[in-house]
Amino acid sequence: MALNSVKEPGAEGDDLLDVLVVGAGPTGLLLGCDLARRGVRALVVERSHRLFPGSRGKGLQPRTLEVFDDLGVLAAVRAAGGGAPVGMVWRDGERQAEYRMFPDVPPTEAEPYTSPWLLPQWRTQEILLARLAELGGRVEFGAALSTLEQDPEGVEARLHDGRLVRARYAVAADGGRSTVRRQLGVGMTGEAVDPHPMLVADVRITGLDRDNWHVFPSTGDDFLTLCPLPGSDDFQLVARFTDGGGPDLSADGVRKTLAARTHLSAEQLTEVRWASDFRPRAAMADRFRDGRVFLAGDAAHVHSPAGGQGLNTSVQDAYNLGWKLGAVLRQGAPEALLETYEEERLPVAADMLGLSTRIHRGEAERGAATRQLTLGYRDSSLAVEARVRLPPEALRAGDRAPDGRPGRARLFDAFRGPHWTLLAVGTEVPVPPLAPETVRVHRVPEYEPYGVGLFLVRPDGYVGWAGPSADGLLPYLARVSGGAEHHR
Ligand SMILES: Cc1cc2nc3c(=O)[nH]c(=O)nc-3n(C[C@H](O)[C@H](O)[C@H](O)COP(=O)(O)OP(=O)(O)OC[C@H]3O[C@@H](n4cnc5c(N)ncnc54)[C@H](O)[C@@H]3O)c2cc1C
């Protein structure tokens, strides 16, 4: 795809980009993939000359694995990562106790992925970048956005080297210190979760097994943990500093910390591959949209890493926004559809912020909520439930659409791709003819996680509309995917 909307100052041209995505972190890369498979002309601009090198968000939650399944990267993620190792508490050089970081939850037909999957963030990003290239999208590295302006028709960004980029919409996926958010004047309200800084580093260590997530409690509230990172020889080292001073990020500084907090010697740490001084904050942008610009991922909300929600919530933002931009730009869906991005994602982010903070402070467990499978959009204006007298436990419009094999095919296979899926579950009620590139119809026998009825599953895997018959289906589709002309 020619993406020559990056121009020298003053250059002319009408090949307007659809979407400018600022930042090639997990949010921008995932959004890039989703837009590319929808035929949306998008460009991701990234300030750095290469992908971020650290392991940061290393825990992929089950719901994120489902998103990756839909985008065709799950096999690569599975091949490169591993399950969370059993925790091992050390004291005075002796192994004291094992413990499970996450409760064991057996997979079911409806929830095939139930445990977090460990993968260093740099590898997740590499996999997403490779997928983006396969889908025909691209990232321009070494291209920092300096300013952003918008008018009724589009946005205009100036890059650090003076080039101008014009697009119909822009997405700020440029992280917690988002330049775009500042350019828009959108506030970020929040608080420090922990006044004490943390050292987070990727290190190589000899003489320590890679079967456990090693935990070294110290006197007071300091601690040091070493988590083996699958698919590499690295450990992710995390240490908290309550003594008033921040961490020393030099290789010698990290070695000294290791030697002081564990039975390991400084020499056993052979390499520091990446180190950062991290101060956990919980903060959220005052709004997730300003005109033609959307905020997603860390640009919209920053969390404590406790509970492993940051990267995962960021990925879900992009997944929520991608199909909506695609529907408006490629299928002629009403612009109002884009209002539902903030409507749906802001409450989720607010809940996640509270949860991460409570886990960080030891006030909550890493329970079911952290897996993100129970998250949904029941209160959204896009959730239309036309059935009546449903039992309280029934699946409803707004809920995540469960997987399973009620018929010959697996439901996640039927959902995979950019289309909507109309599931007729245990019912022979007629459905109107629908254009298969927009909505695929799938008839299956009665299946307990769904009950009986028609379920219109959104491209992002949530039930958008549910009814006993197809009455009301076409008006709903007109709202979300561009009207009757798209349906045969
Ligand atoms: C120490 C640490 C541990 C963490 N642990 C976890 C965890 O266990 N689980 C979890 O889910 N999350 C974790 N997180 C959070 C996770 O790393 C973030 O939530 C995630 O990276 C957010 O992705 P993003 O794409 O929104 O932003 P980022 O990953 O920050 O990416 C933003 C990108 O935008 C680029 N950029 C910035 N400004 C500009 C500009 N002006 N122009 C162009 N490009 C620009 C940056 O270079 C960067 O590549 C952790 C974070 C940290 C710091």
Short mmCIF file of N, CA and C in Angstrom, two decimals, residues 314-456:
data_model
loop_
_atom_site.label_atom_id
_atom_site.label_comp_id
_atom_site.label_asym_id
_atom_site.label_seq_id
_atom_site.Cartn_x
_atom_site.Cartn_y
_atom_site.Cartn_z
N SER A 314 -4.44 -2.06 27.37
CA SER A 314 -4.06 -1.26 26.21
C SER A 314 -4.44 -1.98 24.92
N VAL A 315 -4.15 -3.27 24.87
CA VAL A 315 -4.47 -4.08 23.70
C VAL A 315 -5.99 -4.08 23.47
N GLN A 316 -6.74 -4.17 24.55
CA GLN A 316 -8.21 -4.19 24.42
C GLN A 316 -8.75 -2.86 23.92
N ASP A 317 -8.09 -1.77 24.30
CA ASP A 317 -8.51 -0.45 23.77
C ASP A 317 -8.41 -0.47 22.25
N ALA A 318 -7.24 -0.90 21.77
CA ALA A 318 -7.00 -0.90 20.32
C ALA A 318 -8.01 -1.79 19.61
N TYR A 319 -8.31 -2.91 20.24
CA TYR A 319 -9.23 -3.89 19.64
C TYR A 319 -10.66 -3.34 19.59
N ASN A 320 -11.01 -2.54 20.57
CA ASN A 320 -12.33 -1.91 20.60
C ASN A 320 -12.45 -0.83 19.52
N LEU A 321 -11.35 -0.12 19.32
CA LEU A 321 -11.38 1.03 18.40
C LEU A 321 -11.22 0.62 16.94
N GLY A 322 -10.45 -0.44 16.69
CA GLY A 322 -10.10 -0.82 15.32
C GLY A 322 -11.31 -1.07 14.44
N TRP A 323 -12.25 -1.88 14.91
CA TRP A 323 -13.39 -2.23 14.04
C TRP A 323 -14.32 -1.03 13.85
N LYS A 324 -14.35 -0.15 14.86
CA LYS A 324 -15.24 1.01 14.75
C LYS A 324 -14.69 1.98 13.70
N LEU A 325 -13.38 2.21 13.73
CA LEU A 325 -12.78 3.07 12.70
C LEU A 325 -12.97 2.43 11.32
N GLY A 326 -12.78 1.11 11.25
CA GLY A 326 -12.96 0.40 9.98
C GLY A 326 -14.38 0.55 9.46
N ALA A 327 -15.37 0.43 10.35
CA ALA A 327 -16.77 0.50 9.93
C ALA A 327 -17.10 1.90 9.40
N VAL A 328 -16.60 2.93 10.08
CA VAL A 328 -16.89 4.30 9.66
C VAL A 328 -16.15 4.64 8.37
N LEU A 329 -14.89 4.22 8.29
CA LEU A 329 -14.08 4.62 7.13
C LEU A 329 -14.32 3.76 5.90
N ARG A 330 -14.65 2.48 6.08
CA ARG A 330 -14.73 1.58 4.93
C ARG A 330 -16.14 1.11 4.61
N GLN A 331 -17.04 1.16 5.61
CA GLN A 331 -18.39 0.64 5.35
C GLN A 331 -19.45 1.71 5.42
N GLY A 332 -19.05 2.93 5.71
CA GLY A 332 -20.03 4.02 5.77
C GLY A 332 -20.89 3.98 7.02
N ALA A 333 -20.42 3.37 8.09
CA ALA A 333 -21.19 3.40 9.35
C ALA A 333 -21.24 4.84 9.85
N PRO A 334 -22.31 5.19 10.57
CA PRO A 334 -22.40 6.57 11.07
C PRO A 334 -21.23 6.91 12.00
N GLU A 335 -20.79 8.16 11.89
CA GLU A 335 -19.68 8.65 12.73
C GLU A 335 -19.96 8.45 14.22
N ALA A 336 -21.26 8.45 14.59
CA ALA A 336 -21.63 8.32 16.00
C ALA A 336 -21.10 7.02 16.61
N LEU A 337 -20.83 6.04 15.76
CA LEU A 337 -20.28 4.78 16.28
C LEU A 337 -18.99 5.03 17.07
N LEU A 338 -18.23 6.03 16.62
CA LEU A 338 -16.93 6.29 17.26
C LEU A 338 -17.09 6.82 18.69
N GLU A 339 -18.28 7.37 18.98
CA GLU A 339 -18.50 7.86 20.35
C GLU A 339 -18.52 6.71 21.35
N THR A 340 -18.80 5.51 20.85
CA THR A 340 -18.91 4.39 21.79
C THR A 340 -17.54 3.89 22.24
N TYR A 341 -16.46 4.37 21.62
CA TYR A 341 -15.13 3.96 22.09
C TYR A 341 -14.92 4.44 23.53
N GLU A 342 -15.07 5.74 23.74
CA GLU A 342 -14.88 6.26 25.11
C GLU A 342 -15.96 5.71 26.04
N GLU A 343 -17.18 5.66 25.52
CA GLU A 343 -18.29 5.17 26.35
C GLU A 343 -17.97 3.77 26.90
N GLU A 344 -17.37 2.92 26.06
CA GLU A 344 -17.12 1.54 26.50
C GLU A 344 -15.80 1.39 27.24
N ARG A 345 -14.77 2.10 26.81
CA ARG A 345 -13.44 1.83 27.37
C ARG A 345 -13.13 2.63 28.63
N LEU A 346 -13.70 3.82 28.78
CA LEU A 346 -13.35 4.62 29.96
C LEU A 346 -13.75 3.92 31.26
N PRO A 347 -14.98 3.37 31.36
CA PRO A 347 -15.32 2.67 32.61
C PRO A 347 -14.45 1.44 32.86
N VAL A 348 -14.09 0.73 31.77
CA VAL A 348 -13.23 -0.45 31.94
C VAL A 348 -11.87 -0.02 32.50
N ALA A 349 -11.32 1.05 31.92
CA ALA A 349 -10.01 1.53 32.38
C ALA A 349 -10.10 1.98 33.84
N ALA A 350 -11.18 2.66 34.19
CA ALA A 350 -11.32 3.15 35.57
C ALA A 350 -11.37 1.97 36.54
N ASP A 351 -12.11 0.92 36.19
CA ASP A 351 -12.18 -0.27 37.06
C ASP A 351 -10.82 -0.92 37.19
N MET A 352 -10.12 -1.02 36.05
CA MET A 352 -8.83 -1.70 36.03
C MET A 352 -7.80 -0.93 36.86
N LEU A 353 -7.90 0.38 36.81
CA LEU A 353 -7.00 1.23 37.59
C LEU A 353 -7.17 0.93 39.08
N GLY A 354 -8.44 0.89 39.51
CA GLY A 354 -8.73 0.61 40.91
C GLY A 354 -8.24 -0.77 41.31
N LEU A 355 -8.48 -1.76 40.43
CA LEU A 355 -8.08 -3.13 40.74
C LEU A 355 -6.55 -3.24 40.86
N SER A 356 -5.83 -2.65 39.89
CA SER A 356 -4.36 -2.75 39.91
C SER A 356 -3.80 -2.09 41.17
N THR A 357 -4.39 -0.96 41.55
CA THR A 357 -3.91 -0.26 42.75
C THR A 357 -4.16 -1.12 43.99
N ARG A 358 -5.35 -1.74 44.06
CA ARG A 358 -5.66 -2.58 45.24
C ARG A 358 -4.72 -3.78 45.30
N ILE A 359 -4.42 -4.38 44.14
CA ILE A 359 -3.50 -5.53 44.14
C ILE A 359 -2.11 -5.07 44.58
N HIS A 360 -1.69 -3.92 44.06
CA HIS A 360 -0.37 -3.39 44.41
C HIS A 360 -0.25 -3.20 45.92
N ARG A 361 -1.33 -2.71 46.53
CA ARG A 361 -1.28 -2.41 47.98
C ARG A 361 -1.63 -3.63 48.82
N GLY A 362 -1.81 -4.77 48.17
CA GLY A 362 -2.11 -5.99 48.92
C GLY A 362 -3.53 -6.05 49.42
N GLU A 363 -4.43 -5.21 48.86
CA GLU A 363 -5.81 -5.19 49.34
C GLU A 363 -6.71 -6.11 48.52
N ALA A 364 -6.17 -6.65 47.41
CA ALA A 364 -6.98 -7.54 46.56
C ALA A 364 -6.07 -8.61 46.00
N GLU A 365 -6.69 -9.74 45.62
CA GLU A 365 -5.97 -10.87 45.04
C GLU A 365 -5.93 -10.73 43.53
N ARG A 366 -4.99 -11.49 42.91
CA ARG A 366 -5.03 -11.60 41.44
C ARG A 366 -6.13 -12.59 41.09
N GLY A 367 -7.37 -12.18 41.17
CA GLY A 367 -8.50 -13.10 40.97
C GLY A 367 -8.98 -13.10 39.54
N ALA A 368 -10.25 -13.55 39.40
CA ALA A 368 -10.83 -13.74 38.06
C ALA A 368 -10.81 -12.46 37.23
N ALA A 369 -10.99 -11.31 37.90
CA ALA A 369 -11.09 -10.06 37.13
C ALA A 369 -9.82 -9.79 36.34
N THR A 370 -8.66 -10.22 36.87
CA THR A 370 -7.41 -9.92 36.16
C THR A 370 -7.30 -10.68 34.84
N ARG A 371 -8.08 -11.75 34.69
CA ARG A 371 -8.01 -12.50 33.43
C ARG A 371 -8.78 -11.80 32.31
N GLN A 372 -9.61 -10.85 32.69
CA GLN A 372 -10.34 -9.98 31.75
C GLN A 372 -11.37 -10.73 30.92
N LEU A 373 -11.75 -11.93 31.32
CA LEU A 373 -12.75 -12.68 30.55
C LEU A 373 -14.17 -12.27 30.94
N THR A 374 -14.31 -11.69 32.11
CA THR A 374 -15.66 -11.30 32.54
C THR A 374 -15.97 -9.86 32.17
N LEU A 375 -14.98 -9.17 31.60
CA LEU A 375 -15.23 -7.79 31.18
C LEU A 375 -16.22 -7.78 30.04
N GLY A 376 -17.07 -6.79 30.04
CA GLY A 376 -18.03 -6.69 28.94
C GLY A 376 -18.59 -5.29 28.86
N TYR A 377 -19.59 -5.14 27.99
CA TYR A 377 -20.14 -3.81 27.72
C TYR A 377 -21.67 -3.82 27.84
N ARG A 378 -22.20 -4.47 28.88
CA ARG A 378 -23.65 -4.55 29.02
C ARG A 378 -24.32 -3.18 29.07
N ASP A 379 -23.62 -2.20 29.66
CA ASP A 379 -24.24 -0.88 29.82
C ASP A 379 -24.05 0.01 28.60
N SER A 380 -23.38 -0.52 27.58
CA SER A 380 -23.09 0.31 26.40
C SER A 380 -24.35 0.53 25.57
N SER A 381 -24.37 1.66 24.87
CA SER A 381 -25.49 1.90 23.95
C SER A 381 -25.44 0.93 22.77
N LEU A 382 -24.34 0.24 22.59
CA LEU A 382 -24.24 -0.76 21.52
C LEU A 382 -24.76 -2.13 21.95
N ALA A 383 -25.10 -2.30 23.21
CA ALA A 383 -25.61 -3.59 23.68
C ALA A 383 -27.14 -3.56 23.63
N VAL A 384 -27.72 -4.32 22.72
CA VAL A 384 -29.18 -4.33 22.57
C VAL A 384 -29.68 -5.75 22.82
N GLU A 385 -30.42 -5.90 23.89
CA GLU A 385 -30.93 -7.22 24.28
C GLU A 385 -32.43 -7.22 24.03
N ALA A 386 -32.87 -8.03 23.04
CA ALA A 386 -34.28 -8.02 22.67
C ALA A 386 -35.05 -9.20 23.28
N ARG A 387 -34.35 -10.08 24.00
CA ARG A 387 -35.07 -11.18 24.64
C ARG A 387 -35.58 -10.70 26.01
N VAL A 388 -36.64 -11.32 26.48
CA VAL A 388 -37.20 -10.89 27.77
C VAL A 388 -37.19 -12.08 28.74
N ARG A 389 -37.37 -11.75 30.00
CA ARG A 389 -37.43 -12.77 31.09
C ARG A 389 -36.24 -13.73 31.06
N LEU A 390 -35.07 -13.17 30.96
CA LEU A 390 -33.87 -14.01 30.97
C LEU A 390 -33.49 -14.32 32.41
N PRO A 391 -33.01 -15.54 32.68
CA PRO A 391 -32.52 -15.81 34.03
C PRO A 391 -31.27 -14.98 34.31
N PRO A 392 -30.98 -14.72 35.58
CA PRO A 392 -29.87 -13.81 35.90
C PRO A 392 -28.53 -14.26 35.32
N GLU A 393 -28.32 -15.57 35.20
CA GLU A 393 -27.00 -16.04 34.75
C GLU A 393 -26.89 -16.09 33.22
N ALA A 394 -27.98 -15.70 32.52
CA ALA A 394 -27.97 -15.84 31.04
C ALA A 394 -26.94 -14.91 30.40
N LEU A 395 -26.38 -15.40 29.29
CA LEU A 395 -25.52 -14.55 28.46
C LEU A 395 -26.39 -13.44 27.86
N ARG A 396 -25.90 -12.23 27.91
CA ARG A 396 -26.69 -11.09 27.42
C ARG A 396 -25.90 -10.27 26.44
N ALA A 397 -26.61 -9.42 25.70
CA ALA A 397 -25.94 -8.46 24.83
C ALA A 397 -24.95 -7.66 25.68
N GLY A 398 -23.75 -7.51 25.16
CA GLY A 398 -22.69 -6.80 25.89
C GLY A 398 -21.66 -7.75 26.46
N ASP A 399 -22.04 -9.03 26.63
CA ASP A 399 -21.10 -9.99 27.23
C ASP A 399 -20.11 -10.50 26.19
N ARG A 400 -18.97 -11.00 26.68
CA ARG A 400 -18.01 -11.69 25.81
C ARG A 400 -18.68 -12.92 25.20
N ALA A 401 -18.49 -13.13 23.91
CA ALA A 401 -19.09 -14.30 23.25
C ALA A 401 -18.22 -15.51 23.52
N PRO A 402 -18.76 -16.52 24.24
CA PRO A 402 -17.93 -17.68 24.58
C PRO A 402 -17.54 -18.51 23.37
N ASP A 403 -16.48 -19.27 23.52
CA ASP A 403 -16.04 -20.23 22.52
C ASP A 403 -16.82 -21.53 22.72
N GLY A 404 -16.55 -22.53 21.92
CA GLY A 404 -17.16 -23.86 22.06
C GLY A 404 -17.30 -24.52 20.72
N ARG A 405 -17.79 -25.75 20.77
CA ARG A 405 -18.00 -26.51 19.53
C ARG A 405 -19.40 -27.06 19.52
N PRO A 406 -20.41 -26.20 19.51
CA PRO A 406 -21.78 -26.73 19.55
C PRO A 406 -22.17 -27.42 18.24
N GLY A 407 -21.54 -27.06 17.16
CA GLY A 407 -21.85 -27.72 15.88
C GLY A 407 -20.60 -28.40 15.38
N ARG A 408 -20.41 -28.33 14.08
CA ARG A 408 -19.22 -28.99 13.52
C ARG A 408 -17.97 -28.14 13.71
N ALA A 409 -18.14 -26.81 13.74
CA ALA A 409 -16.97 -25.93 13.78
C ALA A 409 -16.82 -25.28 15.15
N ARG A 410 -15.61 -24.89 15.45
CA ARG A 410 -15.34 -24.15 16.69
C ARG A 410 -15.82 -22.71 16.50
N LEU A 411 -16.42 -22.16 17.54
CA LEU A 411 -16.96 -20.79 17.40
C LEU A 411 -15.85 -19.77 17.15
N PHE A 412 -14.73 -19.89 17.86
CA PHE A 412 -13.65 -18.92 17.64
C PHE A 412 -13.13 -18.99 16.20
N ASP A 413 -13.23 -20.15 15.56
CA ASP A 413 -12.86 -20.22 14.13
C ASP A 413 -13.87 -19.43 13.30
N ALA A 414 -15.14 -19.53 13.69
CA ALA A 414 -16.18 -18.80 12.95
C ALA A 414 -16.02 -17.28 13.16
N PHE A 415 -15.62 -16.89 14.35
CA PHE A 415 -15.50 -15.45 14.65
C PHE A 415 -14.25 -14.84 14.01
N ARG A 416 -13.20 -15.67 13.81
CA ARG A 416 -11.89 -15.13 13.44
C ARG A 416 -11.96 -14.33 12.14
N GLY A 417 -11.49 -13.08 12.20
CA GLY A 417 -11.51 -12.21 11.01
C GLY A 417 -12.23 -10.93 11.33
N PRO A 418 -12.29 -10.01 10.37
CA PRO A 418 -12.84 -8.69 10.66
C PRO A 418 -14.37 -8.59 10.62
N HIS A 419 -15.07 -9.69 10.33
CA HIS A 419 -16.52 -9.65 10.13
C HIS A 419 -17.30 -9.77 11.45
N TRP A 420 -18.62 -9.52 11.35
CA TRP A 420 -19.55 -9.84 12.42
C TRP A 420 -20.02 -11.28 12.21
N THR A 421 -20.53 -11.94 13.27
CA THR A 421 -21.06 -13.30 13.12
C THR A 421 -22.47 -13.32 13.72
N LEU A 422 -23.43 -13.77 12.93
CA LEU A 422 -24.77 -13.97 13.48
C LEU A 422 -24.91 -15.44 13.83
N LEU A 423 -24.97 -15.72 15.14
CA LEU A 423 -25.11 -17.10 15.60
C LEU A 423 -26.59 -17.37 15.84
N ALA A 424 -27.11 -18.39 15.16
CA ALA A 424 -28.47 -18.84 15.46
C ALA A 424 -28.28 -20.09 16.31
N VAL A 425 -28.57 -19.97 17.61
CA VAL A 425 -28.27 -21.06 18.54
C VAL A 425 -29.56 -21.77 18.93
N GLY A 426 -29.68 -23.02 18.54
CA GLY A 426 -30.84 -23.84 18.92
C GLY A 426 -32.14 -23.28 18.42
N THR A 427 -32.12 -22.60 17.29
CA THR A 427 -33.37 -22.01 16.75
C THR A 427 -33.34 -22.06 15.24
N GLU A 428 -34.53 -22.25 14.66
CA GLU A 428 -34.65 -22.27 13.20
C GLU A 428 -35.24 -20.97 12.68
N VAL A 429 -35.37 -19.95 13.53
CA VAL A 429 -36.02 -18.71 13.06
C VAL A 429 -35.27 -18.19 11.83
N PRO A 430 -36.03 -17.67 10.84
CA PRO A 430 -35.37 -17.19 9.63
C PRO A 430 -34.53 -15.93 9.90
N VAL A 431 -33.49 -15.77 9.11
CA VAL A 431 -32.70 -14.52 9.20
C VAL A 431 -32.67 -13.89 7.81
N PRO A 432 -32.64 -12.58 7.73
CA PRO A 432 -32.63 -11.93 6.42
C PRO A 432 -31.30 -12.20 5.72
N PRO A 433 -31.28 -12.10 4.37
CA PRO A 433 -30.01 -12.28 3.68
C PRO A 433 -29.04 -11.17 4.08
N LEU A 434 -27.79 -11.56 4.34
CA LEU A 434 -26.79 -10.58 4.81
C LEU A 434 -25.53 -10.76 3.98
N ALA A 435 -24.85 -9.65 3.69
CA ALA A 435 -23.62 -9.74 2.89
C ALA A 435 -22.56 -10.46 3.71
N PRO A 436 -22.03 -11.59 3.22
CA PRO A 436 -21.11 -12.38 4.05
C PRO A 436 -19.82 -11.66 4.38
N GLU A 437 -19.43 -10.66 3.58
CA GLU A 437 -18.19 -9.95 3.95
C GLU A 437 -18.41 -9.09 5.19
N THR A 438 -19.70 -8.79 5.48
CA THR A 438 -19.98 -8.00 6.69
C THR A 438 -20.43 -8.89 7.84
N VAL A 439 -21.40 -9.78 7.56
CA VAL A 439 -21.95 -10.64 8.62
C VAL A 439 -21.99 -12.08 8.12
N ARG A 440 -21.39 -12.98 8.86
CA ARG A 440 -21.47 -14.40 8.49
C ARG A 440 -22.49 -15.07 9.41
N VAL A 441 -23.35 -15.86 8.80
CA VAL A 441 -24.39 -16.53 9.59
C VAL A 441 -23.93 -17.95 9.91
N HIS A 442 -24.17 -18.35 11.14
CA HIS A 442 -23.67 -19.64 11.62
C HIS A 442 -24.78 -20.26 12.45
N ARG A 443 -25.33 -21.39 11.99
CA ARG A 443 -26.40 -22.04 12.76
C ARG A 443 -25.83 -23.20 13.56
N VAL A 444 -26.13 -23.24 14.84
CA VAL A 444 -25.60 -24.32 15.70
C VAL A 444 -26.71 -24.83 16.61
N PRO A 445 -26.57 -26.08 17.10
CA PRO A 445 -27.57 -26.59 18.05
C PRO A 445 -27.51 -25.82 19.37
N GLU A 446 -28.51 -26.04 20.19
CA GLU A 446 -28.55 -25.37 21.50
C GLU A 446 -27.24 -25.63 22.23
N TYR A 447 -26.73 -24.60 22.89
CA TYR A 447 -25.42 -24.70 23.55
C TYR A 447 -25.50 -23.89 24.83
N GLU A 448 -25.25 -24.56 25.94
CA GLU A 448 -25.55 -24.00 27.26
C GLU A 448 -24.98 -22.60 27.52
N PRO A 449 -23.71 -22.34 27.18
CA PRO A 449 -23.22 -20.98 27.50
C PRO A 449 -24.01 -19.87 26.81
N TYR A 450 -24.73 -20.20 25.74
CA TYR A 450 -25.53 -19.18 25.04
C TYR A 450 -27.01 -19.25 25.38
N GLY A 451 -27.53 -20.48 25.57
CA GLY A 451 -28.98 -20.62 25.64
C GLY A 451 -29.51 -20.72 24.23
N VAL A 452 -30.67 -20.10 23.98
CA VAL A 452 -31.31 -20.20 22.67
C VAL A 452 -31.58 -18.79 22.15
N GLY A 453 -31.39 -18.59 20.85
CA GLY A 453 -31.73 -17.28 20.27
C GLY A 453 -30.76 -16.91 19.17
N LEU A 454 -30.93 -15.69 18.68
CA LEU A 454 -30.00 -15.14 17.69
C LEU A 454 -29.02 -14.23 18.44
N PHE A 455 -27.75 -14.40 18.15
CA PHE A 455 -26.72 -13.60 18.82
C PHE A 455 -25.83 -12.98 17.74
N LEU A 456 -25.81 -11.68 17.69
CA LEU A 456 -24.95 -11.00 16.72
C LEU A 456 -23.64 -10.66 17.44
#
